[in-house]
mmCIF file of C-alpha atoms and ligand atoms in Angstrom:
data_model
loop_
_atom_site.group_PDB
_atom_site.id
_atom_site.type_symbol
_atom_site.label_atom_id
_atom_site.label_comp_id
_atom_site.label_asym_id
_atom_site.label_seq_id
_atom_site.Cartn_x
_atom_site.Cartn_y
_atom_site.Cartn_z
ATOM 1 C CA MET A 21 -117.666 183.254 100.054
ATOM 2 C CA MET A 22 -118.851 180.124 98.198
ATOM 3 C CA ASP A 23 -120.574 180.771 94.839
ATOM 4 C CA ALA A 24 -124.173 179.649 94.161
ATOM 5 C CA ARG A 25 -123.166 176.554 92.138
ATOM 6 C CA LYS A 26 -120.943 175.262 94.938
ATOM 7 C CA MET A 27 -123.593 176.019 97.562
ATOM 8 C CA ARG A 28 -126.064 173.920 95.520
ATOM 9 C CA GLU A 29 -123.526 171.076 95.185
ATOM 10 C CA LYS A 30 -122.737 171.146 98.902
ATOM 11 C CA ALA A 31 -126.400 171.229 99.984
ATOM 12 C CA PHE A 32 -127.319 168.370 97.605
ATOM 13 C CA HIS A 33 -124.463 166.126 98.721
ATOM 14 C CA ASP A 34 -124.776 166.919 102.445
ATOM 15 C CA GLN A 35 -128.386 165.753 102.077
ATOM 16 C CA GLU A 36 -127.454 162.729 99.933
ATOM 17 C CA TYR A 37 -124.940 161.484 102.504
ATOM 18 C CA ALA A 38 -127.631 161.641 105.180
ATOM 19 C CA ASP A 39 -130.083 159.711 102.943
ATOM 20 C CA GLU A 40 -128.516 156.528 101.498
ATOM 21 C CA VAL A 41 -131.683 155.267 99.718
ATOM 22 C CA ARG A 42 -131.445 157.797 96.864
ATOM 23 C CA TRP A 43 -129.308 155.639 94.523
ATOM 24 C CA GLN A 44 -131.462 152.497 94.712
ATOM 25 C CA ALA A 45 -133.275 153.549 91.488
ATOM 26 C CA VAL A 46 -130.096 153.123 89.399
ATOM 27 C CA ASP A 47 -128.002 150.735 91.527
ATOM 28 C CA LYS A 48 -128.588 147.896 89.044
ATOM 29 C CA TYR A 49 -126.359 149.575 86.440
ATOM 30 C CA TYR A 50 -123.412 149.406 88.839
ATOM 31 C CA SER A 51 -123.590 145.594 88.623
ATOM 32 C CA ILE A 52 -121.489 145.765 85.405
ATOM 33 C CA ILE A 53 -118.561 147.933 86.549
ATOM 34 C CA GLU A 54 -116.167 145.127 87.578
ATOM 35 C CA GLY A 55 -113.784 145.542 84.578
ATOM 36 C CA ARG A 56 -113.470 149.301 84.993
ATOM 37 C CA ALA A 57 -113.034 148.995 88.777
ATOM 38 C CA ARG A 58 -110.306 146.398 88.228
ATOM 39 C CA PHE A 59 -108.414 148.697 85.806
ATOM 40 C CA TRP A 60 -108.606 151.535 88.360
ATOM 41 C CA GLU A 61 -107.534 149.341 91.304
ATOM 42 C CA ASP A 62 -104.641 147.735 89.424
ATOM 43 C CA PHE A 63 -103.457 151.162 88.266
ATOM 44 C CA LEU A 64 -103.475 152.553 91.806
ATOM 45 C CA ARG A 65 -102.126 149.391 93.479
ATOM 46 C CA ALA A 66 -99.036 149.706 91.262
ATOM 47 C CA ARG A 67 -98.483 153.403 92.075
ATOM 48 C CA CYS A 68 -99.479 154.234 95.671
ATOM 49 C CA ALA A 69 -96.888 152.520 97.888
ATOM 50 C CA GLY A 70 -94.817 155.095 99.786
ATOM 51 C CA LYS A 71 -96.385 157.966 97.770
ATOM 52 C CA ARG A 72 -98.364 161.096 98.573
ATOM 53 C CA VAL A 73 -101.868 160.337 97.268
ATOM 54 C CA LEU A 74 -104.899 162.631 97.007
ATOM 55 C CA GLU A 75 -108.427 161.355 96.471
ATOM 56 C CA TYR A 76 -110.093 164.341 94.858
ATOM 57 C CA GLY A 77 -113.813 164.734 95.686
ATOM 58 C CA CYS A 78 -113.771 161.514 97.701
ATOM 59 C CA GLY A 79 -117.314 161.750 99.105
ATOM 60 C CA GLN A 80 -117.655 159.478 102.125
ATOM 61 C CA GLY A 81 -114.356 157.790 101.315
ATOM 62 C CA LYS A 82 -115.721 154.684 99.630
ATOM 63 C CA TYR A 83 -112.376 154.137 97.824
ATOM 64 C CA THR A 84 -109.973 156.082 100.063
ATOM 65 C CA PRO A 85 -109.091 153.297 102.569
ATOM 66 C CA ARG A 86 -108.012 151.052 99.641
ATOM 67 C CA LEU A 87 -105.393 153.656 98.703
ATOM 68 C CA ALA A 88 -103.970 153.472 102.250
ATOM 69 C CA GLU A 89 -104.010 149.649 102.018
ATOM 70 C CA PHE A 90 -101.931 150.012 98.827
ATOM 71 C CA GLY A 91 -99.316 151.796 100.987
ATOM 72 C CA GLY A 92 -100.143 155.423 100.142
ATOM 73 C CA ASN A 93 -99.878 158.406 102.455
ATOM 74 C CA VAL A 94 -103.456 159.399 101.676
ATOM 75 C CA THR A 95 -105.525 162.582 101.913
ATOM 76 C CA GLY A 96 -109.175 162.764 100.825
ATOM 77 C CA ILE A 97 -110.918 166.056 100.131
ATOM 78 C CA ASP A 98 -114.542 166.915 99.420
ATOM 79 C CA LEU A 99 -116.761 169.997 99.599
ATOM 80 C CA SER A 100 -119.314 168.201 101.808
ATOM 81 C CA GLU A 101 -118.511 168.431 105.519
ATOM 82 C CA THR A 102 -121.074 165.668 106.161
ATOM 83 C CA ALA A 103 -119.131 163.411 103.778
ATOM 84 C CA MET A 104 -115.861 164.221 105.551
ATOM 85 C CA ALA A 105 -117.328 163.496 108.996
ATOM 86 C CA ASN A 106 -118.729 160.136 107.774
ATOM 87 C CA ALA A 107 -115.448 159.289 106.006
ATOM 88 C CA ARG A 108 -113.402 160.029 109.161
ATOM 89 C CA ALA A 109 -115.733 157.868 111.265
ATOM 90 C CA SER A 110 -115.569 154.870 108.915
ATOM 91 C CA ALA A 111 -111.762 155.125 108.485
ATOM 92 C CA ARG A 112 -111.410 155.249 112.289
ATOM 93 C CA ALA A 113 -113.732 152.235 112.677
ATOM 94 C CA ALA A 114 -111.689 150.317 110.065
ATOM 95 C CA GLY A 115 -108.392 151.304 111.743
ATOM 96 C CA VAL A 116 -107.128 152.932 108.530
ATOM 97 C CA GLU A 117 -104.997 156.058 108.669
ATOM 98 C CA VAL A 118 -106.298 158.606 106.150
ATOM 99 C CA GLU A 119 -106.588 162.378 106.446
ATOM 100 C CA PHE A 120 -109.919 163.892 105.326
ATOM 101 C CA LYS A 121 -110.323 167.629 104.769
ATOM 102 C CA ALA A 122 -113.357 169.642 103.688
ATOM 103 C CA MET A 123 -112.038 171.636 100.726
ATOM 104 C CA ASP A 124 -113.024 173.108 97.366
ATOM 105 C CA ALA A 125 -111.486 170.982 94.579
ATOM 106 C CA GLU A 126 -111.287 174.089 92.379
ATOM 107 C CA ALA A 127 -109.090 175.933 94.922
ATOM 108 C CA LEU A 128 -106.946 173.333 96.689
ATOM 109 C CA ASP A 129 -105.241 174.338 99.899
ATOM 110 C CA PHE A 130 -102.008 172.442 99.077
ATOM 111 C CA PRO A 131 -98.666 173.776 97.839
ATOM 112 C CA ASP A 132 -97.567 173.231 94.233
ATOM 113 C CA GLN A 133 -96.186 169.745 93.415
ATOM 114 C CA THR A 134 -97.491 168.036 96.584
ATOM 115 C CA PHE A 135 -98.823 164.739 95.219
ATOM 116 C CA ASP A 136 -97.426 161.759 93.326
ATOM 117 C CA VAL A 137 -100.905 160.436 92.570
ATOM 118 C CA ILE A 138 -104.310 162.154 92.356
ATOM 119 C CA CYS A 139 -107.414 160.072 91.767
ATOM 120 C CA GLY A 140 -111.141 160.648 91.728
ATOM 121 C CA ASN A 141 -114.404 158.912 90.913
ATOM 122 C CA ALA A 142 -117.381 160.798 89.457
ATOM 123 C CA ILE A 143 -116.029 164.164 90.574
ATOM 124 C CA LEU A 144 -114.767 166.162 87.562
ATOM 125 C CA HIS A 145 -118.256 166.351 86.064
ATOM 126 C CA HIS A 146 -119.368 168.316 89.165
ATOM 127 C CA LEU A 147 -116.673 170.941 88.669
ATOM 128 C CA ASP A 148 -115.533 173.818 86.508
ATOM 129 C CA LEU A 149 -113.120 171.766 84.409
ATOM 130 C CA ASP A 150 -110.609 174.444 83.507
ATOM 131 C CA ARG A 151 -110.171 175.337 87.196
ATOM 132 C CA SER A 152 -110.021 171.751 88.407
ATOM 133 C CA PHE A 153 -107.612 170.526 85.695
ATOM 134 C CA SER A 154 -105.474 173.545 86.563
ATOM 135 C CA GLU A 155 -105.482 172.653 90.297
ATOM 136 C CA VAL A 156 -104.701 168.989 89.623
ATOM 137 C CA ALA A 157 -101.811 169.994 87.319
ATOM 138 C CA ARG A 158 -100.509 172.505 89.900
ATOM 139 C CA THR A 159 -100.524 170.119 92.874
ATOM 140 C CA LEU A 160 -99.166 167.064 91.012
ATOM 141 C CA LYS A 161 -95.407 166.520 91.059
ATOM 142 C CA PRO A 162 -93.837 166.790 87.564
ATOM 143 C CA ASP A 163 -93.593 162.984 87.321
ATOM 144 C CA GLY A 164 -96.976 162.475 89.024
ATOM 145 C CA VAL A 165 -100.076 160.934 87.516
ATOM 146 C CA ALA A 166 -103.820 161.475 87.892
ATOM 147 C CA ILE A 167 -106.632 159.034 87.162
ATOM 148 C CA PHE A 168 -110.356 159.812 87.042
ATOM 149 C CA MET A 169 -113.441 157.681 86.355
ATOM 150 C CA GLU A 170 -116.170 159.897 84.909
ATOM 151 C CA PRO A 171 -119.566 159.416 83.222
ATOM 152 C CA LEU A 172 -119.774 160.423 79.561
ATOM 153 C CA GLY A 173 -122.517 162.613 78.141
ATOM 154 C CA HIS A 174 -122.881 161.621 74.440
ATOM 155 C CA ASN A 175 -125.217 158.588 74.516
ATOM 156 C CA PRO A 176 -128.844 159.713 73.854
ATOM 157 C CA LEU A 177 -130.369 156.675 75.661
ATOM 158 C CA ILE A 178 -128.236 157.180 78.748
ATOM 159 C CA ASN A 179 -129.076 160.899 78.667
ATOM 160 C CA LEU A 180 -132.797 160.049 78.419
ATOM 161 C CA LYS A 181 -132.475 157.812 81.509
ATOM 162 C CA ARG A 182 -130.723 160.705 83.288
ATOM 163 C CA ARG A 183 -133.573 163.051 82.387
ATOM 164 C CA MET A 184 -136.039 160.486 83.798
ATOM 165 C CA THR A 185 -134.226 160.440 87.173
ATOM 166 C CA PRO A 186 -133.508 164.142 87.795
ATOM 167 C CA THR A 187 -133.624 163.942 91.608
ATOM 168 C CA LEU A 188 -130.507 161.755 91.576
ATOM 169 C CA ARG A 189 -128.441 164.538 90.108
ATOM 170 C CA THR A 190 -127.389 168.087 90.892
ATOM 171 C CA PRO A 191 -128.598 170.755 88.441
ATOM 172 C CA ASP A 192 -125.010 171.714 87.637
ATOM 173 C CA GLU A 193 -123.382 168.343 86.962
ATOM 174 C CA HIS A 194 -122.366 167.703 83.355
ATOM 175 C CA PRO A 195 -121.309 164.217 82.187
ATOM 176 C CA LEU A 196 -118.129 164.733 80.205
ATOM 177 C CA LYS A 197 -117.854 165.303 76.465
ATOM 178 C CA MET A 198 -114.864 164.512 74.280
ATOM 179 C CA SER A 199 -114.268 168.274 74.055
ATOM 180 C CA ASP A 200 -113.676 168.244 77.838
ATOM 181 C CA PHE A 201 -110.752 165.883 77.314
ATOM 182 C CA ARG A 202 -109.384 168.269 74.699
ATOM 183 C CA LEU A 203 -109.461 170.917 77.439
ATOM 184 C CA ALA A 204 -107.475 168.516 79.665
ATOM 185 C CA ARG A 205 -104.711 168.611 77.013
ATOM 186 C CA LYS A 206 -104.182 172.293 77.857
ATOM 187 C CA HIS A 207 -103.088 171.202 81.361
ATOM 188 C CA PHE A 208 -101.446 167.802 80.728
ATOM 189 C CA GLY A 209 -98.953 166.679 78.106
ATOM 190 C CA SER A 210 -100.508 163.199 78.116
ATOM 191 C CA VAL A 211 -104.262 162.449 78.264
ATOM 192 C CA ASP A 212 -105.235 158.781 77.826
ATOM 193 C CA ILE A 213 -108.919 157.901 77.638
ATOM 194 C CA HIS A 214 -110.261 154.368 78.235
ATOM 195 C CA ALA A 215 -113.988 153.972 77.540
ATOM 196 C CA TYR A 216 -116.118 151.408 79.424
ATOM 197 C CA HIS A 217 -119.670 150.049 79.234
ATOM 198 C CA LEU A 218 -121.588 150.258 75.979
ATOM 199 C CA LEU A 219 -122.547 146.731 74.826
ATOM 200 C CA SER A 220 -122.060 145.540 78.425
ATOM 201 C CA LEU A 221 -125.082 147.651 79.478
ATOM 202 C CA THR A 222 -127.243 145.003 77.768
ATOM 203 C CA ALA A 223 -126.187 142.540 80.520
ATOM 204 C CA VAL A 224 -127.972 144.531 83.271
ATOM 205 C CA PRO A 225 -131.350 142.673 82.951
ATOM 206 C CA PHE A 226 -129.454 139.376 83.504
ATOM 207 C CA ARG A 227 -127.716 140.511 86.697
ATOM 208 C CA ARG A 228 -129.300 137.712 88.771
ATOM 209 C CA ALA A 229 -128.471 134.953 86.279
ATOM 210 C CA ALA A 230 -125.701 132.452 87.017
ATOM 211 C CA ILE A 231 -123.865 133.368 83.795
ATOM 212 C CA PHE A 232 -123.909 137.119 84.558
ATOM 213 C CA ALA A 233 -120.219 137.600 85.467
ATOM 214 C CA ARG A 234 -119.141 135.623 82.379
ATOM 215 C CA LEU A 235 -121.559 137.559 80.151
ATOM 216 C CA VAL A 236 -120.215 140.915 81.395
ATOM 217 C CA ALA A 237 -116.631 139.752 80.860
ATOM 218 C CA ILE A 238 -117.448 138.781 77.237
ATOM 219 C CA LEU A 239 -119.294 142.051 76.572
ATOM 220 C CA ASP A 240 -116.411 144.025 78.143
ATOM 221 C CA ARG A 241 -114.053 142.367 75.657
ATOM 222 C CA LEU A 242 -116.432 143.132 72.761
ATOM 223 C CA ASP A 243 -116.650 146.758 73.946
ATOM 224 C CA ALA A 244 -112.845 147.040 74.026
ATOM 225 C CA ALA A 245 -112.643 145.605 70.484
ATOM 226 C CA LEU A 246 -115.405 147.924 69.236
ATOM 227 C CA PHE A 247 -113.697 151.027 70.680
ATOM 228 C CA ARG A 248 -110.394 149.915 69.128
ATOM 229 C CA TRP A 249 -111.822 149.220 65.644
ATOM 230 C CA LEU A 250 -114.317 152.097 65.528
ATOM 231 C CA PRO A 251 -112.890 154.736 67.879
ATOM 232 C CA PHE A 252 -115.831 157.150 67.365
ATOM 233 C CA THR A 253 -118.125 154.661 69.212
ATOM 234 C CA ALA A 254 -116.198 155.223 72.473
ATOM 235 C CA ARG A 255 -118.039 158.499 73.046
ATOM 236 C CA TYR A 256 -121.324 156.566 73.440
ATOM 237 C CA ALA A 257 -119.953 154.536 76.364
ATOM 238 C CA TRP A 258 -121.339 155.166 79.838
ATOM 239 C CA TYR A 259 -117.977 155.854 81.504
ATOM 240 C CA ALA A 260 -114.427 156.875 80.705
ATOM 241 C CA VAL A 261 -111.276 156.423 82.747
ATOM 242 C CA ALA A 262 -108.909 159.324 82.061
ATOM 243 C CA VAL A 263 -105.203 158.989 82.858
ATOM 244 C CA LEU A 264 -103.480 162.381 82.969
ATOM 245 C CA SER A 265 -99.715 162.853 83.210
ATOM 246 C CA ASP A 266 -96.985 165.368 82.317
ATOM 247 C CA PRO A 267 -98.765 168.178 84.216
ATOM 248 C CA ARG A 268 -98.448 171.694 82.812
ATOM 249 C CA PRO A 269 -99.228 174.117 85.625
ATOM 250 C CA VAL A 270 -100.705 177.368 84.304
ATOM 251 C CA ALA A 271 -97.780 179.483 85.608
ATOM 252 C CA ALA A 272 -95.272 177.221 83.839
ATOM 253 C CA ALA A 273 -97.341 177.213 80.633
ATOM 254 C CA ALA A 274 -97.441 181.052 80.743
ATOM 255 C CA VAL A 275 -93.659 181.296 81.246
ATOM 256 C CA GLU A 276 -93.144 178.866 78.336
ATOM 257 C CA LYS A 277 -95.462 180.987 76.157
ATOM 258 C CA ASP A 278 -93.668 184.255 77.113
ATOM 259 C CA GLY A 279 -90.301 182.626 76.414
ATOM 260 C CA ALA A 280 -91.501 181.422 73.012
ATOM 261 C CA GLY A 281 -91.787 185.050 71.834
ATOM 262 C CA ASP A 282 -88.160 185.935 72.781
HETATM 263 C C1 LIG B 307 -121.016 161.789 92.628
HETATM 264 S S1 LIG B 307 -120.234 162.263 94.119
HETATM 265 C C2 LIG B 307 -118.785 161.223 94.066
HETATM 266 C C3 LIG B 307 -118.169 161.034 95.423
HETATM 267 C C4 LIG B 307 -117.065 159.979 95.519
HETATM 268 N N1 LIG B 307 -115.981 160.271 94.615
HETATM 269 C C5 LIG B 307 -117.604 158.590 95.282
HETATM 270 O O1 LIG B 307 -117.174 157.929 94.341
HETATM 271 O O2 LIG B 307 -118.440 158.153 96.084
HETATM 272 C C6 LIG B 307 -119.616 163.863 93.717
HETATM 273 C C7 LIG B 307 -118.856 164.523 94.869
HETATM 274 O O3 LIG B 307 -118.356 165.779 94.441
HETATM 275 C C8 LIG B 307 -118.296 166.622 95.560
HETATM 276 N N2 LIG B 307 -118.117 168.005 95.101
HETATM 277 C C9 LIG B 307 -118.925 168.755 94.325
HETATM 278 N N3 LIG B 307 -118.373 169.970 94.089
HETATM 279 C C10 LIG B 307 -117.175 169.967 94.741
HETATM 280 C C11 LIG B 307 -116.124 170.925 94.882
HETATM 281 N N4 LIG B 307 -116.198 172.149 94.314
HETATM 282 N N5 LIG B 307 -115.030 170.581 95.609
HETATM 283 C C12 LIG B 307 -114.931 169.361 96.188
HETATM 284 N N6 LIG B 307 -115.893 168.411 96.096
HETATM 285 C C13 LIG B 307 -116.995 168.719 95.372
HETATM 286 C C14 LIG B 307 -119.623 166.358 96.254
HETATM 287 O O4 LIG B 307 -119.671 166.790 97.591
HETATM 288 C C15 LIG B 307 -119.700 164.831 96.094
HETATM 289 O O5 LIG B 307 -119.162 164.173 97.221
#
């Protein structure tokens, strides 16, 4: 039996996937994501060929076919059956072979150590993090890697904008905090965080100008320099890309802990 939070998430997203106009109010912000998307694509292009790949919380499979094009043996999962039906239809229409399964990301129906690569966009912040990190660590192979792009929840102006557009969001979603990445360290030996989009947000009003792409590229470089020189500023970015490796499944961590007392 699905709990109330998951029923709310499922109902919201089933509705969202039947009603594409919802995001138009904030679409303009996605004009600046090129640098982050390139990092994500390059990372996955280098790691998917011939590998078992899971897109975790894949929605309608916006990214999933790319993973198959990179040579992965790809499965996409999501709680929304509407999303899975739409994803199957568009993969079929595109002639791409990807398996889509309706499934709870917090209780994956896959054996331990199934995947070489697990990736997800804007999914962790809809989940119970301890459970989902635990499931990702359990189903990743020991030398596997996971990559997630997630919104951050520290910037007061971005949070104000979120409060002004409440119908775009589920009541339970929670843009990630730095403390959430500390929790990830319980489940992964290596947690690498790459922040994106702080100064580059100022380019949004110029998105129709001829110099826009160049302006975003310059601001992306300034953002990277800012986060390097003053690391505390990274928390105020809009998004983070988290690269998780050296998985520590809970059972293994418990055995290690028991052994430590011998
Ligand atoms: C913001 S959408 C992102 C979808 C997709 N990754 C994308 O980039 O388009 C969040 C997704 O999380 C899914 N979701 C929420 N709770 C879930 C759960 N417990 N298990 C699996 N998927 C879940 C929703 O159905 C929705 O598709």
